[in-house]
Amino acid sequence: MATTGACPGCPNDCLKVYGGRTGGLGQEAFLSLGWNLGIDDLDAVLAANARCNDLGLDQVSLGGTLAFAMECAGRGLLPGGPAFGDAAALPELIEDVATRSGPLGDLLAEGSARAARRLGPEARTYAMTAKGAELPCFDPRPQPGIGLGYALAPRRPPLRRPGARSRLRPGRRARLQLPRGRQGRRRPRPGR
């Protein structure tokens, strides 16, 4: 395994290249497309990662959405859905989601939160999302800044935003980052 670096602005050195295989792999992509789906075949995970990069799909969102579909299929909420550990079905699932084709492509193309709404209230329990976006496969509790970033993000968890972790450090007071247009404009309090 050879280390190739990190995302711009990120202090973590998590992008890896594995032997003579194709494609670099970040920690979130490896967990989301591998262990999260019950797949332990490194070549299948690397091929899935490369295909997601080619198609412009976010690996964390896709992995969370496919895990949701596998969980629902296992519980009988999605008949004919994919099964955990089925590495052979992964390439076809990725293509179906990217092109909104096949039996599950259109259902899963907009993520697990919307798919859960279409499947019914029983399925909503299995959509692991925050503000409509799938969560990465690591626990933010050891790094309080990441959990705080998930909670305070206006739209979705800041999964790929460069430097998002460096602004929120444990033991220091977190600063609210406002858009440039709102900085410096304070409204007077009523009665003052």
PDB file of C-alpha atoms in Angstrom, residues 16-151:
ATOM      1  CA  LYS A  16      -4.386   5.188  -0.817  1.00  0.00           C
ATOM      2  CA  VAL A  17      -3.266   3.305  -3.930  1.00  0.00           C
ATOM      3  CA  TYR A  18      -3.195  -0.479  -3.657  1.00  0.00           C
ATOM      4  CA  GLY A  19      -0.388  -2.315  -5.468  1.00  0.00           C
ATOM      5  CA  GLY A  20      -0.814  -2.541  -9.238  1.00  0.00           C
ATOM      6  CA  ARG A  21      -4.571  -2.043  -9.021  1.00  0.00           C
ATOM      7  CA  THR A  22      -6.301   0.926 -10.579  1.00  0.00           C
ATOM      8  CA  GLY A  23      -7.792   3.862  -8.716  1.00  0.00           C
ATOM      9  CA  GLY A  24      -6.959   5.684  -5.530  1.00  0.00           C
ATOM     10  CA  LEU A  25      -9.293   5.177  -2.624  1.00  0.00           C
ATOM     11  CA  GLY A  26     -10.296   7.420   0.284  1.00  0.00           C
ATOM     12  CA  GLN A  27     -11.330   6.050   3.652  1.00  0.00           C
ATOM     13  CA  GLU A  28     -14.978   7.018   3.217  1.00  0.00           C
ATOM     14  CA  ALA A  29     -15.209   5.354  -0.209  1.00  0.00           C
ATOM     15  CA  PHE A  30     -13.610   2.146   1.039  1.00  0.00           C
ATOM     16  CA  LEU A  31     -15.969   1.858   3.986  1.00  0.00           C
ATOM     17  CA  SER A  32     -19.107   2.937   2.098  1.00  0.00           C
ATOM     18  CA  LEU A  33     -18.661   0.659  -0.916  1.00  0.00           C
ATOM     19  CA  GLY A  34     -17.001  -2.185   0.976  1.00  0.00           C
ATOM     20  CA  TRP A  35     -17.758  -3.104   4.543  1.00  0.00           C
ATOM     21  CA  ASN A  36     -20.971  -1.064   4.683  1.00  0.00           C
ATOM     22  CA  LEU A  37     -22.327  -3.340   1.929  1.00  0.00           C
ATOM     23  CA  GLY A  38     -20.803  -6.509   3.352  1.00  0.00           C
ATOM     24  CA  ILE A  39     -18.269  -6.687   0.498  1.00  0.00           C
ATOM     25  CA  ASP A  40     -14.708  -7.651   1.388  1.00  0.00           C
ATOM     26  CA  ASP A  41     -13.364  -8.097  -2.156  1.00  0.00           C
ATOM     27  CA  LEU A  42     -10.807  -5.297  -2.606  1.00  0.00           C
ATOM     28  CA  ASP A  43     -10.833  -5.526  -6.402  1.00  0.00           C
ATOM     29  CA  ALA A  44     -14.629  -5.147  -6.474  1.00  0.00           C
ATOM     30  CA  VAL A  45     -14.453  -2.118  -4.155  1.00  0.00           C
ATOM     31  CA  LEU A  46     -11.690  -0.489  -6.228  1.00  0.00           C
ATOM     32  CA  ALA A  47     -13.623  -1.104  -9.455  1.00  0.00           C
ATOM     33  CA  ALA A  48     -16.788   0.337  -7.885  1.00  0.00           C
ATOM     34  CA  ASN A  49     -14.861   3.392  -6.670  1.00  0.00           C
ATOM     35  CA  ALA A  50     -13.354   3.972 -10.127  1.00  0.00           C
ATOM     36  CA  ARG A  51     -16.759   3.617 -11.787  1.00  0.00           C
ATOM     37  CA  CYS A  52     -18.317   6.085  -9.348  1.00  0.00           C
ATOM     38  CA  ASN A  53     -15.533   8.544 -10.169  1.00  0.00           C
ATOM     39  CA  ASP A  54     -16.155   8.059 -13.906  1.00  0.00           C
ATOM     40  CA  LEU A  55     -19.904   8.615 -13.493  1.00  0.00           C
ATOM     41  CA  GLY A  56     -19.604  11.514 -11.038  1.00  0.00           C
ATOM     42  CA  LEU A  57     -21.329   9.676  -8.187  1.00  0.00           C
ATOM     43  CA  ASP A  58     -20.514  10.377  -4.546  1.00  0.00           C
ATOM     44  CA  GLN A  59     -19.307   7.123  -3.006  1.00  0.00           C
ATOM     45  CA  VAL A  60     -20.589   7.927   0.498  1.00  0.00           C
ATOM     46  CA  SER A  61     -24.107   8.728  -0.704  1.00  0.00           C
ATOM     47  CA  LEU A  62     -24.210   5.763  -3.064  1.00  0.00           C
ATOM     48  CA  GLY A  63     -22.886   3.366  -0.418  1.00  0.00           C
ATOM     49  CA  GLY A  64     -25.438   4.582   2.119  1.00  0.00           C
ATOM     50  CA  THR A  65     -28.239   4.314  -0.415  1.00  0.00           C
ATOM     51  CA  LEU A  66     -27.264   0.796  -1.482  1.00  0.00           C
ATOM     52  CA  ALA A  67     -26.935  -0.289   2.162  1.00  0.00           C
ATOM     53  CA  PHE A  68     -30.435   1.091   2.756  1.00  0.00           C
ATOM     54  CA  ALA A  69     -31.755  -0.932  -0.201  1.00  0.00           C
ATOM     55  CA  MET A  70     -29.997  -4.077   1.059  1.00  0.00           C
ATOM     56  CA  GLU A  71     -31.412  -3.617   4.553  1.00  0.00           C
ATOM     57  CA  CYS A  72     -34.926  -3.086   3.193  1.00  0.00           C
ATOM     58  CA  ALA A  73     -34.585  -6.134   0.918  1.00  0.00           C
ATOM     59  CA  GLY A  74     -33.417  -8.240   3.846  1.00  0.00           C
ATOM     60  CA  ARG A  75     -36.435  -7.176   5.892  1.00  0.00           C
ATOM     61  CA  GLY A  76     -38.925  -7.802   3.088  1.00  0.00           C
ATOM     62  CA  LEU A  77     -39.665  -4.141   2.366  1.00  0.00           C
ATOM     63  CA  LEU A  78     -38.018  -4.182  -1.074  1.00  0.00           C
ATOM     64  CA  PRO A  79     -38.759  -7.440  -2.915  1.00  0.00           C
ATOM     65  CA  GLY A  80     -36.066  -8.323  -5.431  1.00  0.00           C
ATOM     66  CA  GLY A  81     -33.623  -5.873  -3.859  1.00  0.00           C
ATOM     67  CA  PRO A  82     -29.876  -6.462  -3.525  1.00  0.00           C
ATOM     68  CA  ALA A  83     -28.360  -8.619  -0.792  1.00  0.00           C
ATOM     69  CA  PHE A  84     -25.495  -7.750   1.551  1.00  0.00           C
ATOM     70  CA  GLY A  85     -22.176  -9.183   0.388  1.00  0.00           C
ATOM     71  CA  ASP A  86     -23.136  -9.570  -3.282  1.00  0.00           C
ATOM     72  CA  ALA A  87     -20.041  -8.088  -4.942  1.00  0.00           C
ATOM     73  CA  ALA A  88     -21.109  -9.377  -8.377  1.00  0.00           C
ATOM     74  CA  ALA A  89     -24.261  -7.220  -8.321  1.00  0.00           C
ATOM     75  CA  LEU A  90     -22.415  -4.005  -7.406  1.00  0.00           C
ATOM     76  CA  PRO A  91     -21.363  -2.884 -10.931  1.00  0.00           C
ATOM     77  CA  GLU A  92     -24.895  -3.294 -12.290  1.00  0.00           C
ATOM     78  CA  LEU A  93     -26.390  -1.454  -9.302  1.00  0.00           C
ATOM     79  CA  ILE A  94     -24.007   1.479  -9.842  1.00  0.00           C
ATOM     80  CA  GLU A  95     -24.925   1.686 -13.537  1.00  0.00           C
ATOM     81  CA  ASP A  96     -28.654   1.436 -12.772  1.00  0.00           C
ATOM     82  CA  VAL A  97     -28.503   4.251 -10.218  1.00  0.00           C
ATOM     83  CA  ALA A  98     -26.413   6.478 -12.495  1.00  0.00           C
ATOM     84  CA  THR A  99     -28.766   6.007 -15.460  1.00  0.00           C
ATOM     85  CA  ARG A 100     -32.000   5.663 -13.439  1.00  0.00           C
ATOM     86  CA  SER A 101     -32.681   2.361 -15.175  1.00  0.00           C
ATOM     87  CA  GLY A 102     -33.325  -1.212 -14.138  1.00  0.00           C
ATOM     88  CA  PRO A 103     -35.676  -2.319 -11.398  1.00  0.00           C
ATOM     89  CA  LEU A 104     -34.061  -0.169  -8.669  1.00  0.00           C
ATOM     90  CA  GLY A 105     -32.241   2.608 -10.518  1.00  0.00           C
ATOM     91  CA  ASP A 106     -34.994   5.208 -10.485  1.00  0.00           C
ATOM     92  CA  LEU A 107     -35.963   4.461  -6.878  1.00  0.00           C
ATOM     93  CA  LEU A 108     -32.404   4.806  -5.544  1.00  0.00           C
ATOM     94  CA  ALA A 109     -31.099   7.583  -7.817  1.00  0.00           C
ATOM     95  CA  GLU A 110     -32.153  10.369  -5.458  1.00  0.00           C
ATOM     96  CA  GLY A 111     -30.799   8.812  -2.277  1.00  0.00           C
ATOM     97  CA  SER A 112     -32.086   6.772   0.606  1.00  0.00           C
ATOM     98  CA  ALA A 113     -34.184   9.504   2.250  1.00  0.00           C
ATOM     99  CA  ARG A 114     -36.369   9.946  -0.836  1.00  0.00           C
ATOM    100  CA  ALA A 115     -36.437   6.213  -1.512  1.00  0.00           C
ATOM    101  CA  ALA A 116     -37.636   5.648   2.068  1.00  0.00           C
ATOM    102  CA  ARG A 117     -40.487   8.113   1.559  1.00  0.00           C
ATOM    103  CA  ARG A 118     -41.540   6.202  -1.558  1.00  0.00           C
ATOM    104  CA  LEU A 119     -41.329   2.811   0.177  1.00  0.00           C
ATOM    105  CA  GLY A 120     -43.378   3.858   3.179  1.00  0.00           C
ATOM    106  CA  PRO A 121     -43.019   4.620   6.879  1.00  0.00           C
ATOM    107  CA  GLU A 122     -41.516   1.212   7.756  1.00  0.00           C
ATOM    108  CA  ALA A 123     -38.521   1.913   5.508  1.00  0.00           C
ATOM    109  CA  ARG A 124     -37.699   5.332   6.997  1.00  0.00           C
ATOM    110  CA  THR A 125     -36.130   3.660  10.023  1.00  0.00           C
ATOM    111  CA  TYR A 126     -33.384   2.205   7.838  1.00  0.00           C
ATOM    112  CA  ALA A 127     -32.370   5.386   5.980  1.00  0.00           C
ATOM    113  CA  MET A 128     -29.235   6.538   7.819  1.00  0.00           C
ATOM    114  CA  THR A 129     -29.296  10.218   6.877  1.00  0.00           C
ATOM    115  CA  ALA A 130     -28.839  13.679   8.317  1.00  0.00           C
ATOM    116  CA  LYS A 131     -30.727  16.469   6.583  1.00  0.00           C
ATOM    117  CA  GLY A 132     -31.437  14.164   3.641  1.00  0.00           C
ATOM    118  CA  ALA A 133     -27.811  13.117   3.023  1.00  0.00           C
ATOM    119  CA  GLU A 134     -26.327   9.721   3.786  1.00  0.00           C
ATOM    120  CA  LEU A 135     -23.874   9.537   6.672  1.00  0.00           C
ATOM    121  CA  PRO A 136     -20.310   8.328   6.305  1.00  0.00           C
ATOM    122  CA  CYS A 137     -19.383   5.002   7.867  1.00  0.00           C
ATOM    123  CA  PHE A 138     -17.425   6.326  10.810  1.00  0.00           C
ATOM    124  CA  ASP A 139     -18.569   7.549  14.188  1.00  0.00           C
ATOM    125  CA  PRO A 140     -18.156  11.300  14.717  1.00  0.00           C
ATOM    126  CA  ARG A 141     -18.181  11.048  18.531  1.00  0.00           C
ATOM    127  CA  PRO A 142     -14.369  10.731  18.946  1.00  0.00           C
ATOM    128  CA  GLN A 143     -13.971  13.952  16.915  1.00  0.00           C
ATOM    129  CA  PRO A 144     -16.558  16.350  18.375  1.00  0.00           C
ATOM    130  CA  GLY A 145     -15.884  18.910  15.655  1.00  0.00           C
ATOM    131  CA  ILE A 146     -17.167  16.545  12.979  1.00  0.00           C
ATOM    132  CA  GLY A 147     -20.374  15.812  14.886  1.00  0.00           C
ATOM    133  CA  LEU A 148     -20.874  19.521  15.492  1.00  0.00           C
ATOM    134  CA  GLY A 149     -20.330  20.137  11.778  1.00  0.00           C
ATOM    135  CA  TYR A 150     -23.029  17.574  10.945  1.00  0.00           C
ATOM    136  CA  ALA A 151     -25.435  19.216  13.388  1.00  0.00           C
TER     137      ALA A 151
END
